[in-house]
C-alpha positions as a Python dict, from the first residue, in 0.01 Angstrom:
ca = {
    (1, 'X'): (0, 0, 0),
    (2, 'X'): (54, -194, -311),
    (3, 'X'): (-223, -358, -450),
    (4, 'X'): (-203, -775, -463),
    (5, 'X'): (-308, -775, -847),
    (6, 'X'): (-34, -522, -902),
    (7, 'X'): (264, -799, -767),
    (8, 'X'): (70, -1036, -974),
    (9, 'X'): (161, -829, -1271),
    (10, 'X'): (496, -799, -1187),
    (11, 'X'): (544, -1164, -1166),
    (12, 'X'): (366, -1253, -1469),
    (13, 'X'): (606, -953, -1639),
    (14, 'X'): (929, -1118, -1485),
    (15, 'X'): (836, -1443, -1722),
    (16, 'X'): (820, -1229, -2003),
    (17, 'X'): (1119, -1040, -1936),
    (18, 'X'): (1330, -1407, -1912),
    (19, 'X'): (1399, -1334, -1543),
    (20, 'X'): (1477, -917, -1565),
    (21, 'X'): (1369, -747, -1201),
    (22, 'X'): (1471, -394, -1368),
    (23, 'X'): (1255, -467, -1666),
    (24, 'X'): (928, -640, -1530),
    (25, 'X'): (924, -314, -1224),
    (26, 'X'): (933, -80, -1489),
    (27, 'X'): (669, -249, -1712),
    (28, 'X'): (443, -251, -1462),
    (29, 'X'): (594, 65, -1308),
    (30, 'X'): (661, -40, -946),
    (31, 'X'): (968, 69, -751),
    (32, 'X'): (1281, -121, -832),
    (33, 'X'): (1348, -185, -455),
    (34, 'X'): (965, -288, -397),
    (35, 'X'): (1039, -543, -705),
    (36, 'X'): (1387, -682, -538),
    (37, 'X'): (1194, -785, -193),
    (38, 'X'): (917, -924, -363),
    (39, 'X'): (1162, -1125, -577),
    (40, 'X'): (1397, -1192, -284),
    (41, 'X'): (1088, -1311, -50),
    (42, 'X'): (955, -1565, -314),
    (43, 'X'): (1268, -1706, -322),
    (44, 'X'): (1354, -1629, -669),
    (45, 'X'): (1662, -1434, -853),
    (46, 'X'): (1768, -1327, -1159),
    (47, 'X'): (1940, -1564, -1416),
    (48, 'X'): (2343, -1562, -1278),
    (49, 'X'): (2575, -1810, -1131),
    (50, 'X'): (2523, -1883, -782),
    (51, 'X'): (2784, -1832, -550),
    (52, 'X'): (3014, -2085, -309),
    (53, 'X'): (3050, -2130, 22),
    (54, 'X'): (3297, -1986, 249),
    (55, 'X'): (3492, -2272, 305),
    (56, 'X'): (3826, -2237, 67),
    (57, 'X'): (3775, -2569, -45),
    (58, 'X'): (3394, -2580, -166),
    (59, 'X'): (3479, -2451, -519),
    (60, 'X'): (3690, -2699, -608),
    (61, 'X'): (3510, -2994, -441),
    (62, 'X'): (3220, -2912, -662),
    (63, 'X'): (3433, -2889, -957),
    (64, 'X'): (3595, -3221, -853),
    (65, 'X'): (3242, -3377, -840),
    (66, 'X'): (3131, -3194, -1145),
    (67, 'X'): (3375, -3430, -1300),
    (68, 'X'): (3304, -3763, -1159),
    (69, 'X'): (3507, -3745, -892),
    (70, 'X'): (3343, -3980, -588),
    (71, 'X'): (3268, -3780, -253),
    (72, 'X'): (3531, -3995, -34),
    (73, 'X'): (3774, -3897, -319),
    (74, 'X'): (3696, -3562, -375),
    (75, 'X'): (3641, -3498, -15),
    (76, 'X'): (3958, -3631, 33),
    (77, 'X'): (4150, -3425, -226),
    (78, 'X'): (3997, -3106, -70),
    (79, 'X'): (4092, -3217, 329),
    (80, 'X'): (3738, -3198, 452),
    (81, 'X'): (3562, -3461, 665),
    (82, 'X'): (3338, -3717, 460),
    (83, 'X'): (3039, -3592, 700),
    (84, 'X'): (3069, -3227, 544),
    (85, 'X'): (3154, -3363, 210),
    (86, 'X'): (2769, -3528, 246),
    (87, 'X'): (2613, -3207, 411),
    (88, 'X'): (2766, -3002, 67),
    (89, 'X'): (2609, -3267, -151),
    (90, 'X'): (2256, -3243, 48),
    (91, 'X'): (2280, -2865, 61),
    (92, 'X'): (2288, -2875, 463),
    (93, 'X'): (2415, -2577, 589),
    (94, 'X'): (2570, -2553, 970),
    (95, 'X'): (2492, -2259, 1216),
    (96, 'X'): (2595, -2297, 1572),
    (97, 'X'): (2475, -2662, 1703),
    (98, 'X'): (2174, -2636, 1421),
    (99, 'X'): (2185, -2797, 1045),
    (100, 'X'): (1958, -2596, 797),
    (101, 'X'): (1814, -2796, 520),
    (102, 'X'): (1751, -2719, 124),
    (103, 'X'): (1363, -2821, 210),
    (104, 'X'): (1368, -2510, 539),
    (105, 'X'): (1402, -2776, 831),
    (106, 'X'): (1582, -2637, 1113),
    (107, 'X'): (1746, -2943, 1330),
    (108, 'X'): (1884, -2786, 1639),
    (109, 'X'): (2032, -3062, 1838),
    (110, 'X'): (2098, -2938, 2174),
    (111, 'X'): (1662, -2892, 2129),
    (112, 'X'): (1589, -3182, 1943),
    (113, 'X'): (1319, -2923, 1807),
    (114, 'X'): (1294, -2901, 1423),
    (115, 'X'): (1131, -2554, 1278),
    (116, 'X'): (1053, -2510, 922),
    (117, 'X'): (1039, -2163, 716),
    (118, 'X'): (688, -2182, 536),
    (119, 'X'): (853, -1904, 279),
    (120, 'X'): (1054, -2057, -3),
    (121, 'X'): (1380, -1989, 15),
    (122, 'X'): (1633, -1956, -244),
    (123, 'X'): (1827, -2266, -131),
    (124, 'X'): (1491, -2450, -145),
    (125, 'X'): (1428, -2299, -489),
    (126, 'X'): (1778, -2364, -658),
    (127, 'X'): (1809, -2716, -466),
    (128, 'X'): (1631, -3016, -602),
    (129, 'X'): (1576, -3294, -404),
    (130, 'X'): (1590, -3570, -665),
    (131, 'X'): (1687, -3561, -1020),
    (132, 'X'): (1326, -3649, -1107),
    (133, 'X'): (1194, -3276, -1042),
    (134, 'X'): (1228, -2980, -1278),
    (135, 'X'): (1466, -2723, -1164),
    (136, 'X'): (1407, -2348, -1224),
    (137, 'X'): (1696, -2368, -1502),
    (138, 'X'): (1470, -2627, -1659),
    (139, 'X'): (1152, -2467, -1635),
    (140, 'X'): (1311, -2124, -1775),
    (141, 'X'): (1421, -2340, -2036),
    (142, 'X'): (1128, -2448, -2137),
    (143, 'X'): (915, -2124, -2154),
    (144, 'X'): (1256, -1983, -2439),
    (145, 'X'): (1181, -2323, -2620),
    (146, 'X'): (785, -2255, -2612),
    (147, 'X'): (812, -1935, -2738),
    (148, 'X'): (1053, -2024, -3007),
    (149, 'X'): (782, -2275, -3094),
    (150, 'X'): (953, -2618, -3013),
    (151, 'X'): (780, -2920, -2963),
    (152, 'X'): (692, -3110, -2673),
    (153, 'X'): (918, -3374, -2801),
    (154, 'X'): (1200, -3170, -2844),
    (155, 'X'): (1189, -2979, -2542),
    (156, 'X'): (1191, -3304, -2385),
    (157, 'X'): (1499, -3442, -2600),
    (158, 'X'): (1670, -3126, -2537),
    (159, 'X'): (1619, -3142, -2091),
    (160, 'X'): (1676, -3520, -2112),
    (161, 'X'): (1286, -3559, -1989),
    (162, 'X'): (1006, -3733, -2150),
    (163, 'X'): (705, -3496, -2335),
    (164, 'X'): (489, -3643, -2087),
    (165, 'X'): (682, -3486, -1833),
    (166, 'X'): (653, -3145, -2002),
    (167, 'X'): (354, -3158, -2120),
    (168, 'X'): (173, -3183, -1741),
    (169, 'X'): (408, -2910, -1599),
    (170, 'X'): (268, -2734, -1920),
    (171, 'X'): (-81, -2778, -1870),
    (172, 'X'): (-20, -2749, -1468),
    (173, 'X'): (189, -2386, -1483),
    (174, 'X'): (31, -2222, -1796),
    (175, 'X'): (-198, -1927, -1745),
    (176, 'X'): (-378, -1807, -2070),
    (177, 'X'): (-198, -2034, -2276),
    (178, 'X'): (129, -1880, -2140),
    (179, 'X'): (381, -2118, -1933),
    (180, 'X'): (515, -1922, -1622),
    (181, 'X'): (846, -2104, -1510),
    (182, 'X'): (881, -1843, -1192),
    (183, 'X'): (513, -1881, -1078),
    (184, 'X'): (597, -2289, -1099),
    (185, 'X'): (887, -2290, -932),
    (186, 'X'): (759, -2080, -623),
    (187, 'X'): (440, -2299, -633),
    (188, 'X'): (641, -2623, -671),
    (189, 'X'): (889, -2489, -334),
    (190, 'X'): (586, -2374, -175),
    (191, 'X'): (412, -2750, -220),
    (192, 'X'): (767, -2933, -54),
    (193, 'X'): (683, -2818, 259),
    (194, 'X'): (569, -3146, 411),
    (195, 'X'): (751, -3136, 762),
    (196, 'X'): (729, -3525, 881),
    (197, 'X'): (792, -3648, 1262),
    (198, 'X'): (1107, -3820, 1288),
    (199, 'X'): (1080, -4183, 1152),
    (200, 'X'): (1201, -4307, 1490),
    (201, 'X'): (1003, -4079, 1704),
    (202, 'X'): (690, -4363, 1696),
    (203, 'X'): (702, -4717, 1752),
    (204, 'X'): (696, -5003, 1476),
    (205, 'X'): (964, -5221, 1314),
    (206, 'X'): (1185, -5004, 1232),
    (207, 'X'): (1229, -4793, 1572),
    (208, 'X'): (1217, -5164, 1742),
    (209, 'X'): (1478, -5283, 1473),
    (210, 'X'): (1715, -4977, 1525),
    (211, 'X'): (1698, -4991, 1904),
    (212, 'X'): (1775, -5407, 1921),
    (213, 'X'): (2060, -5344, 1740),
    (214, 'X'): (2189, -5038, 1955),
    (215, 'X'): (2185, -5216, 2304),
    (216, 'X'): (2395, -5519, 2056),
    (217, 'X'): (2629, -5220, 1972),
    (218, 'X'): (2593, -5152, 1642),
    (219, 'X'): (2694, -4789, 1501),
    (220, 'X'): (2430, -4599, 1355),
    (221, 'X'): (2580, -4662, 1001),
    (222, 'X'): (2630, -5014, 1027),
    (223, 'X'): (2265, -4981, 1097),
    (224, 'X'): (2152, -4771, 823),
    (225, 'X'): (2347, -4992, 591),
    (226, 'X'): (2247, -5307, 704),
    (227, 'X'): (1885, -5213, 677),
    (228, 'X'): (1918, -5212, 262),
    (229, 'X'): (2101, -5529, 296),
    (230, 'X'): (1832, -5710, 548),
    (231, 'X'): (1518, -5517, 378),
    (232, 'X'): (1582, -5438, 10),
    (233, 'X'): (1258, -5427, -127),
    (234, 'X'): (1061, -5250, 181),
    (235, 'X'): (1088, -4879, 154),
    (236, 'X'): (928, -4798, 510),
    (237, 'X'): (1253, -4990, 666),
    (238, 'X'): (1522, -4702, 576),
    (239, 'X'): (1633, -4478, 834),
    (240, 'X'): (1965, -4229, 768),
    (241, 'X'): (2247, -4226, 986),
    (242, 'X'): (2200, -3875, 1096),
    (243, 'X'): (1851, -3945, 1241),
    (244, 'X'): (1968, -4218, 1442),
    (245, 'X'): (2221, -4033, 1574),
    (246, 'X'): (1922, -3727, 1645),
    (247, 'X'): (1704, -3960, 1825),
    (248, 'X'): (1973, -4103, 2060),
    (249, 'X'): (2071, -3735, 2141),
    (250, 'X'): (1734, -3623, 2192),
    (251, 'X'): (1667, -3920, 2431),
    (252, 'X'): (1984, -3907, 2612),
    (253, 'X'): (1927, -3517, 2653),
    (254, 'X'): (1583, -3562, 2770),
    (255, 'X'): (1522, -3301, 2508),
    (256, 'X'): (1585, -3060, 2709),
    (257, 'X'): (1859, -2759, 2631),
    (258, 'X'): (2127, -2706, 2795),
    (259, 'X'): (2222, -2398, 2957),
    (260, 'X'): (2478, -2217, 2853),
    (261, 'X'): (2708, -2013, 3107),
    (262, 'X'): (2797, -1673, 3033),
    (263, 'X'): (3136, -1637, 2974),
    (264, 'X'): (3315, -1307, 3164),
    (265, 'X'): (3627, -1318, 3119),
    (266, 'X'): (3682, -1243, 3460),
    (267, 'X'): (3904, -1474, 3743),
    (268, 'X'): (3733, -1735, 3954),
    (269, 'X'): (3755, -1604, 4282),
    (270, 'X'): (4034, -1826, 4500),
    (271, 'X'): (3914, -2131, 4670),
    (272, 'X'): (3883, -2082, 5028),
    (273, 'X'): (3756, -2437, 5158),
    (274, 'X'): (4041, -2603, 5334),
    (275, 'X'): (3958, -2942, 5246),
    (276, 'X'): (4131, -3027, 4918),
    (277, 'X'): (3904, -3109, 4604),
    (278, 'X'): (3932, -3451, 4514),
    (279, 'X'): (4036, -3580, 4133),
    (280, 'X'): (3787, -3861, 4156),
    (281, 'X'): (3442, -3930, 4193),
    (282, 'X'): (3282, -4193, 4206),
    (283, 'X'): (3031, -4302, 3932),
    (284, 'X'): (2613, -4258, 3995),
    (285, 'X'): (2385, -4458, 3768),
    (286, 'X'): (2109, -4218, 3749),
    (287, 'X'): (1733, -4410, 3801),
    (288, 'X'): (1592, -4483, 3492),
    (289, 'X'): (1838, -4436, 3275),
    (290, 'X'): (1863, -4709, 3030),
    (291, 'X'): (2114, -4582, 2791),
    (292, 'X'): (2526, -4581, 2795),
    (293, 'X'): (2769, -4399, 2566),
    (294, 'X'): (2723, -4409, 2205),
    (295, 'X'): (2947, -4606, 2001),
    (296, 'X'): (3145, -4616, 1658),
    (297, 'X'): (3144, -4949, 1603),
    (298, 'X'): (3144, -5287, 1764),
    (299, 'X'): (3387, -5343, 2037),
    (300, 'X'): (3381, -4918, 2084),
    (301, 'X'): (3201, -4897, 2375),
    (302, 'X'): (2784, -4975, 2414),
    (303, 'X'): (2554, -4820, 2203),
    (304, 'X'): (2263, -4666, 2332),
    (305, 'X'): (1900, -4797, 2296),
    (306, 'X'): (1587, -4598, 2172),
    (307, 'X'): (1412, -4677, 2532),
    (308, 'X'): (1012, -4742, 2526),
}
């Protein structure tokens, strides 16, 4: 069994080594495989280029945004969907009927039920959520410029970042006087995990705002639009277009999954019934149900509401 002090070591030894799994395992002289899963599980990696997707168009979307390029434009350019331009921007990865997140949510919506992976992962790691937060580029970044001996000042003119800013993740990372960029960055993922109930799941304003304008039948992004125009200096009024569209498939699904035949691949077995099936049938309002098929627009059909 290896000892907790000895993957301590071998952590504090990747910082020295600038990021080197071969060279911090043998410093401390733990197997290089050991080293790789300990590195792999904290969500960390060796300094390298990151790799694309496998869609055929992902490399040179990100290229196209790399250089200005606006996401209808690029998206556009590449022959994706603007909805999957937004996902690659966000990070959001698609299994199946589930979305994964750069933060570890899980949104499966045939469920409605949202999981989240309390280990860091490297999507989580490498993925900033806002431009305000260090990434692990940055923080490497700053432990070469320490040990060169650079100033707070410069290391801050250098990142674009005020000395303020590096001087707390500094004094907040450091052990011994040393910084450890790895150790902050898997402390930093680690402290992200804040999983949140769905803004909409309660009542209030905004659920009561969203739902008023459904059963008028407004889209979910006229909605999510409208609500900067109508609010723009309350925060707590902002909902995204892709949880309204959660909570009126959760509702309308009773959150409840469906069940999914298993397919054969063997013939249905000829109808015997002599009375003829009939091509029409007649529409049932079920009891209770309060909500009608979800439009695009206005005019596109009624929009459902949120219910009580």
């Amino acid at each position: 069994m290896v000892s907790a002090e000895l993957k301590e070591l071998f952590f504090e030894a990747l910082d020295r080594e600038y990021g080197n799994v071969t060279a911090a395992a043998r410093s401390v002289g733990v197997n290089r495989a050991t080293a790789y899963g300990w590195v792999r599980r904290a969500g960390l990696r060796g300094r390298g280029k990151r790799g694309t997707s496998g869609h055929p168009g992902r490399a040179r979307y990100d290229a196209l945004r790399a250089a200005g390029v606006g996401r209808r434009e690029a998206a556009k350019q590449v022959g994706v969907h603007i909805r999957t331009a937004r996902d690659w921007d966000k990070g959001i990865r698609k299994i199946g009927n589930a979305r994964l997140h750069p933060d570890g949510r899980r949104i499966d919506y045939k469920t409605g039920v949202t999981t989240v992976d309390t280990r860091p992962s490297l999507a989580r790691i490498e993925a900033p959520l806002h431009p305000r937060f260090l990434t692990l580029s940055e923080r490497e970044q700053i432990a070469d410029m320490r040990r060169a001996g650079d100033s707070l000042r410069e290391i801050g003119r250098q990142l674009g970042r005020p000395a303020s800013t590096i001087k707390r993740e500094i004094d907040a990372y450091s052990v011994s006087g040393v910084y450890r960029p790895h150790r902050a960055q898997r402390d930093w993922a680690s402290s992200r995990l804040r999983p949140k109930d769905s803004k909409l799941a309660v009542g209030g304003p905004l659920r009561d705002y969203v739902s008023n304008k459904l059963a008028e039948q407004w889209s979910p992004e006229q909605i999510s639009h409208t609500l900067i125009i109508e609010f723009p200096d309350d925060e707590a009024m902002r909902v995204s277009t892709e949880t309204i569209y959660q909570a009126i498939y959760v509702q309308a699904r009773g959150v409840a999954p469906r069940t999914r035949r298993r397919v054969t691949h063997r013939p249905h077995p000829p109808q015997t019934s002599p009375v003829p099936r009939s091509t029409h049938h007649p529409v049932r309002r079920r009891d209770g149900d309060d909500f009608r098929s979800t439009g695009r627009g206005r005019g596109s059909g009624c929009a459902r509401s949120l219910g009580g």
